[in-house]
């Protein structure tokens, strides 16, 4: 998706590996 590697590391550190369905829809719409 082209996200900043620092953001990816921060999300993984928090245990977040996949977006929620609402986040997926919002990200798709924003892009």
PDBQT receptor file of N, H, CA, C and O in Angstrom, charges set to zero:
ATOM      1  N   UNK A   1       0.809  -1.201   0.000  1.00  0.00    +0.000 N 
ATOM      2  CA  UNK A   1       0.000   0.000   0.000  1.00  0.00    +0.000 C 
ATOM      3  C   UNK A   1       0.848   1.259   0.000  1.00  0.00    +0.000 C 
ATOM      4  O   UNK A   1       0.330   2.364  -0.160  1.00  0.00    +0.000 OA
ATOM      5  N   UNK A   2       2.123   1.094   0.176  1.00  0.00    +0.000 N 
ATOM      6  H   UNK A   2       2.543   0.196   0.306  1.00  0.00    +0.000 HD
ATOM      7  CA  UNK A   2       2.988   2.249   0.149  1.00  0.00    +0.000 C 
ATOM      8  C   UNK A   2       3.015   3.044   1.438  1.00  0.00    +0.000 C 
ATOM      9  O   UNK A   2       3.320   4.237   1.424  1.00  0.00    +0.000 OA
ATOM     10  N   UNK A   3       2.697   2.398   2.558  1.00  0.00    +0.000 N 
ATOM     11  H   UNK A   3       2.449   1.429   2.569  1.00  0.00    +0.000 HD
ATOM     12  CA  UNK A   3       2.737   3.098   3.841  1.00  0.00    +0.000 C 
ATOM     13  C   UNK A   3       4.172   3.226   4.326  1.00  0.00    +0.000 C 
ATOM     14  O   UNK A   3       5.027   2.400   4.005  1.00  0.00    +0.000 OA
ATOM     15  N   UNK A   4       4.422   4.257   5.091  1.00  0.00    +0.000 N 
ATOM     16  H   UNK A   4       3.728   4.928   5.352  1.00  0.00    +0.000 HD
ATOM     17  CA  UNK A   4       5.740   4.493   5.671  1.00  0.00    +0.000 C 
ATOM     18  C   UNK A   4       6.140   3.296   6.540  1.00  0.00    +0.000 C 
ATOM     19  O   UNK A   4       5.351   2.854   7.375  1.00  0.00    +0.000 OA
ATOM     20  N   UNK A   5       7.349   2.770   6.356  1.00  0.00    +0.000 N 
ATOM     21  H   UNK A   5       7.990   3.130   5.678  1.00  0.00    +0.000 HD
ATOM     22  CA  UNK A   5       7.800   1.617   7.153  1.00  0.00    +0.000 C 
ATOM     23  C   UNK A   5       7.712   1.852   8.658  1.00  0.00    +0.000 C 
ATOM     24  O   UNK A   5       7.486   0.910   9.417  1.00  0.00    +0.000 OA
ATOM     25  N   UNK A   6       7.888   3.101   9.097  1.00  0.00    +0.000 N 
ATOM     26  H   UNK A   6       8.071   3.866   8.480  1.00  0.00    +0.000 HD
ATOM     27  CA  UNK A   6       7.779   3.398  10.533  1.00  0.00    +0.000 C 
ATOM     28  C   UNK A   6       6.356   3.175  11.025  1.00  0.00    +0.000 C 
ATOM     29  O   UNK A   6       6.140   2.703  12.141  1.00  0.00    +0.000 OA
ATOM     30  N   UNK A   7       5.391   3.519  10.184  1.00  0.00    +0.000 N 
ATOM     31  H   UNK A   7       5.566   3.903   9.278  1.00  0.00    +0.000 HD
ATOM     32  CA  UNK A   7       3.990   3.306  10.541  1.00  0.00    +0.000 C 
ATOM     33  C   UNK A   7       3.688   1.811  10.621  1.00  0.00    +0.000 C 
ATOM     34  O   UNK A   7       3.009   1.357  11.542  1.00  0.00    +0.000 OA
ATOM     35  N   UNK A   8       4.190   1.059   9.664  1.00  0.00    +0.000 N 
ATOM     36  H   UNK A   8       4.742   1.428   8.916  1.00  0.00    +0.000 HD
ATOM     37  CA  UNK A   8       3.987  -0.400   9.667  1.00  0.00    +0.000 C 
ATOM     38  C   UNK A   8       4.558  -1.006  10.942  1.00  0.00    +0.000 C 
ATOM     39  O   UNK A   8       3.903  -1.822  11.590  1.00  0.00    +0.000 OA
ATOM     40  N   UNK A   9       5.772  -0.613  11.305  1.00  0.00    +0.000 N 
ATOM     41  H   UNK A   9       6.305   0.050  10.779  1.00  0.00    +0.000 HD
ATOM     42  CA  UNK A   9       6.403  -1.150  12.529  1.00  0.00    +0.000 C 
ATOM     43  C   UNK A   9       5.589  -0.801  13.767  1.00  0.00    +0.000 C 
ATOM     44  O   UNK A   9       5.418  -1.637  14.655  1.00  0.00    +0.000 OA
ATOM     45  N   UNK A  10       5.087   0.428  13.832  1.00  0.00    +0.000 N 
ATOM     46  H   UNK A  10       5.226   1.107  13.112  1.00  0.00    +0.000 HD
ATOM     47  CA  UNK A  10       4.295   0.850  14.991  1.00  0.00    +0.000 C 
ATOM     48  C   UNK A  10       3.007   0.034  15.092  1.00  0.00    +0.000 C 
ATOM     49  O   UNK A  10       2.615  -0.376  16.185  1.00  0.00    +0.000 OA
ATOM     50  N   UNK A  11       2.354  -0.200  13.966  1.00  0.00    +0.000 N 
ATOM     51  H   UNK A  11       2.672   0.133  13.078  1.00  0.00    +0.000 HD
ATOM     52  CA  UNK A  11       1.123  -0.992  13.972  1.00  0.00    +0.000 C 
ATOM     53  C   UNK A  11       1.397  -2.430  14.392  1.00  0.00    +0.000 C 
ATOM     54  O   UNK A  11       0.656  -3.000  15.193  1.00  0.00    +0.000 OA
ATOM     55  N   UNK A  12       2.459  -3.012  13.853  1.00  0.00    +0.000 N 
ATOM     56  H   UNK A  12       3.061  -2.549  13.203  1.00  0.00    +0.000 HD
ATOM     57  CA  UNK A  12       2.799  -4.391  14.210  1.00  0.00    +0.000 C 
ATOM     58  C   UNK A  12       3.150  -4.503  15.688  1.00  0.00    +0.000 C 
ATOM     59  O   UNK A  12       2.812  -5.490  16.341  1.00  0.00    +0.000 OA
ATOM     60  N   UNK A  13       3.824  -3.494  16.206  1.00  0.00    +0.000 N 
ATOM     61  H   UNK A  13       4.099  -2.693  15.675  1.00  0.00    +0.000 HD
ATOM     62  CA  UNK A  13       4.201  -3.486  17.622  1.00  0.00    +0.000 C 
ATOM     63  C   UNK A  13       2.964  -3.486  18.517  1.00  0.00    +0.000 C 
ATOM     64  O   UNK A  13       2.975  -4.059  19.606  1.00  0.00    +0.000 OA
ATOM     65  N   UNK A  14       1.898  -2.838  18.049  1.00  0.00    +0.000 N 
ATOM     66  H   UNK A  14       1.889  -2.372  17.164  1.00  0.00    +0.000 HD
ATOM     67  CA  UNK A  14       0.634  -2.786  18.788  1.00  0.00    +0.000 C 
ATOM     68  C   UNK A  14      -0.211  -4.037  18.560  1.00  0.00    +0.000 C 
ATOM     69  O   UNK A  14      -1.272  -4.192  19.166  1.00  0.00    +0.000 OA
ATOM     70  N   UNK A  15       0.258  -4.929  17.688  1.00  0.00    +0.000 N 
ATOM     71  H   UNK A  15       1.120  -4.803  17.196  1.00  0.00    +0.000 HD
ATOM     72  CA  UNK A  15      -0.490  -6.153  17.412  1.00  0.00    +0.000 C 
ATOM     73  C   UNK A  15      -1.558  -5.991  16.339  1.00  0.00    +0.000 C 
ATOM     74  O   UNK A  15      -2.425  -6.851  16.182  1.00  0.00    +0.000 OA
ATOM     75  N   UNK A  16      -1.492  -4.897  15.609  1.00  0.00    +0.000 N 
ATOM     76  H   UNK A  16      -0.788  -4.199  15.737  1.00  0.00    +0.000 HD
ATOM     77  CA  UNK A  16      -2.473  -4.639  14.555  1.00  0.00    +0.000 C 
ATOM     78  C   UNK A  16      -1.878  -5.140  13.239  1.00  0.00    +0.000 C 
ATOM     79  O   UNK A  16      -0.913  -4.578  12.723  1.00  0.00    +0.000 OA
ATOM     80  N   UNK A  17      -2.474  -6.207  12.711  1.00  0.00    +0.000 N 
ATOM     81  H   UNK A  17      -3.259  -6.664  13.131  1.00  0.00    +0.000 HD
ATOM     82  CA  UNK A  17      -1.935  -6.781  11.475  1.00  0.00    +0.000 C 
ATOM     83  C   UNK A  17      -2.867  -6.614  10.286  1.00  0.00    +0.000 C 
ATOM     84  O   UNK A  17      -2.427  -6.696   9.139  1.00  0.00    +0.000 OA
ATOM     85  N   UNK A  18      -4.162  -6.378  10.547  1.00  0.00    +0.000 N 
ATOM     86  H   UNK A  18      -4.520  -6.312  11.478  1.00  0.00    +0.000 HD
ATOM     87  CA  UNK A  18      -5.117  -6.191   9.457  1.00  0.00    +0.000 C 
ATOM     88  C   UNK A  18      -6.100  -5.087   9.829  1.00  0.00    +0.000 C 
ATOM     89  O   UNK A  18      -6.490  -4.960  10.989  1.00  0.00    +0.000 OA
ATOM     90  N   UNK A  19      -6.498  -4.290   8.842  1.00  0.00    +0.000 N 
ATOM     91  H   UNK A  19      -6.182  -4.393   7.899  1.00  0.00    +0.000 HD
ATOM     92  CA  UNK A  19      -7.483  -3.247   9.124  1.00  0.00    +0.000 C 
ATOM     93  C   UNK A  19      -8.870  -3.850   9.337  1.00  0.00    +0.000 C 
ATOM     94  O   UNK A  19      -9.165  -4.943   8.855  1.00  0.00    +0.000 OA
ATOM     95  N   UNK A  20      -9.702  -3.130  10.056  1.00  0.00    +0.000 N 
ATOM     96  H   UNK A  20      -9.462  -2.241  10.447  1.00  0.00    +0.000 HD
ATOM     97  CA  UNK A  20     -11.094  -3.549  10.217  1.00  0.00    +0.000 C 
ATOM     98  C   UNK A  20     -11.802  -3.336   8.873  1.00  0.00    +0.000 C 
ATOM     99  O   UNK A  20     -11.287  -2.615   8.018  1.00  0.00    +0.000 OA
ATOM    100  N   UNK A  21     -12.967  -3.951   8.676  1.00  0.00    +0.000 N 
ATOM    101  H   UNK A  21     -13.385  -4.537   9.370  1.00  0.00    +0.000 HD
ATOM    102  CA  UNK A  21     -13.694  -3.737   7.410  1.00  0.00    +0.000 C 
ATOM    103  C   UNK A  21     -13.978  -2.262   7.131  1.00  0.00    +0.000 C 
ATOM    104  O   UNK A  21     -13.891  -1.821   5.985  1.00  0.00    +0.000 OA
ATOM    105  N   UNK A  22     -14.312  -1.506   8.161  1.00  0.00    +0.000 N 
ATOM    106  H   UNK A  22     -14.382  -1.865   9.091  1.00  0.00    +0.000 HD
ATOM    107  CA  UNK A  22     -14.589  -0.069   7.963  1.00  0.00    +0.000 C 
ATOM    108  C   UNK A  22     -13.317   0.666   7.553  1.00  0.00    +0.000 C 
ATOM    109  O   UNK A  22     -13.355   1.531   6.679  1.00  0.00    +0.000 OA
ATOM    110  N   UNK A  23     -12.193   0.328   8.179  1.00  0.00    +0.000 N 
ATOM    111  H   UNK A  23     -12.162  -0.375   8.889  1.00  0.00    +0.000 HD
ATOM    112  CA  UNK A  23     -10.927   0.966   7.810  1.00  0.00    +0.000 C 
ATOM    113  C   UNK A  23     -10.565   0.631   6.367  1.00  0.00    +0.000 C 
ATOM    114  O   UNK A  23     -10.118   1.503   5.622  1.00  0.00    +0.000 OA
ATOM    115  N   UNK A  24     -10.753  -0.621   5.972  1.00  0.00    +0.000 N 
ATOM    116  H   UNK A  24     -11.115  -1.329   6.578  1.00  0.00    +0.000 HD
ATOM    117  CA  UNK A  24     -10.456  -1.019   4.591  1.00  0.00    +0.000 C 
ATOM    118  C   UNK A  24     -11.289  -0.222   3.599  1.00  0.00    +0.000 C 
ATOM    119  O   UNK A  24     -10.775   0.251   2.585  1.00  0.00    +0.000 OA
ATOM    120  N   UNK A  25     -12.574  -0.075   3.893  1.00  0.00    +0.000 N 
ATOM    121  H   UNK A  25     -12.991  -0.459   4.717  1.00  0.00    +0.000 HD
ATOM    122  CA  UNK A  25     -13.454   0.678   3.001  1.00  0.00    +0.000 C 
ATOM    123  C   UNK A  25     -13.047   2.147   2.945  1.00  0.00    +0.000 C 
ATOM    124  O   UNK A  25     -13.036   2.750   1.871  1.00  0.00    +0.000 OA
ATOM    125  N   UNK A  26     -12.715   2.719   4.088  1.00  0.00    +0.000 N 
ATOM    126  H   UNK A  26     -12.723   2.229   4.960  1.00  0.00    +0.000 HD
ATOM    127  CA  UNK A  26     -12.336   4.130   4.134  1.00  0.00    +0.000 C 
ATOM    128  C   UNK A  26     -11.026   4.369   3.392  1.00  0.00    +0.000 C 
ATOM    129  O   UNK A  26     -10.903   5.334   2.639  1.00  0.00    +0.000 OA
ATOM    130  N   UNK A  27     -10.058   3.499   3.603  1.00  0.00    +0.000 N 
ATOM    131  H   UNK A  27     -10.159   2.715   4.215  1.00  0.00    +0.000 HD
ATOM    132  CA  UNK A  27      -8.757   3.650   2.938  1.00  0.00    +0.000 C 
ATOM    133  C   UNK A  27      -8.933   3.566   1.429  1.00  0.00    +0.000 C 
ATOM    134  O   UNK A  27      -8.356   4.361   0.688  1.00  0.00    +0.000 OA
ATOM    135  N   UNK A  28      -9.729   2.605   0.975  1.00  0.00    +0.000 N 
ATOM    136  H   UNK A  28     -10.198   1.959   1.578  1.00  0.00    +0.000 HD
ATOM    137  CA  UNK A  28      -9.977   2.458  -0.460  1.00  0.00    +0.000 C 
ATOM    138  C   UNK A  28     -10.635   3.711  -1.020  1.00  0.00    +0.000 C 
ATOM    139  O   UNK A  28     -10.273   4.170  -2.104  1.00  0.00    +0.000 OA
ATOM    140  N   UNK A  29     -11.599   4.269  -0.293  1.00  0.00    +0.000 N 
ATOM    141  H   UNK A  29     -11.894   3.897   0.587  1.00  0.00    +0.000 HD
ATOM    142  CA  UNK A  29     -12.310   5.458  -0.749  1.00  0.00    +0.000 C 
ATOM    143  C   UNK A  29     -11.375   6.667  -0.790  1.00  0.00    +0.000 C 
ATOM    144  O   UNK A  29     -11.418   7.462  -1.729  1.00  0.00    +0.000 OA
ATOM    145  N   UNK A  30     -10.529   6.798   0.237  1.00  0.00    +0.000 N 
ATOM    146  H   UNK A  30     -10.495   6.152   1.000  1.00  0.00    +0.000 HD
ATOM    147  CA  UNK A  30      -9.617   7.948   0.317  1.00  0.00    +0.000 C 
ATOM    148  C   UNK A  30      -8.594   7.912  -0.815  1.00  0.00    +0.000 C 
ATOM    149  O   UNK A  30      -8.280   8.940  -1.415  1.00  0.00    +0.000 OA
ATOM    150  N   UNK A  31      -8.080   6.719  -1.099  1.00  0.00    +0.000 N 
ATOM    151  H   UNK A  31      -8.335   5.883  -0.611  1.00  0.00    +0.000 HD
ATOM    152  CA  UNK A  31      -7.069   6.600  -2.147  1.00  0.00    +0.000 C 
ATOM    153  C   UNK A  31      -7.705   6.747  -3.514  1.00  0.00    +0.000 C 
ATOM    154  O   UNK A  31      -7.012   6.677  -4.529  1.00  0.00    +0.000 OA
TER     155      UNK A  31
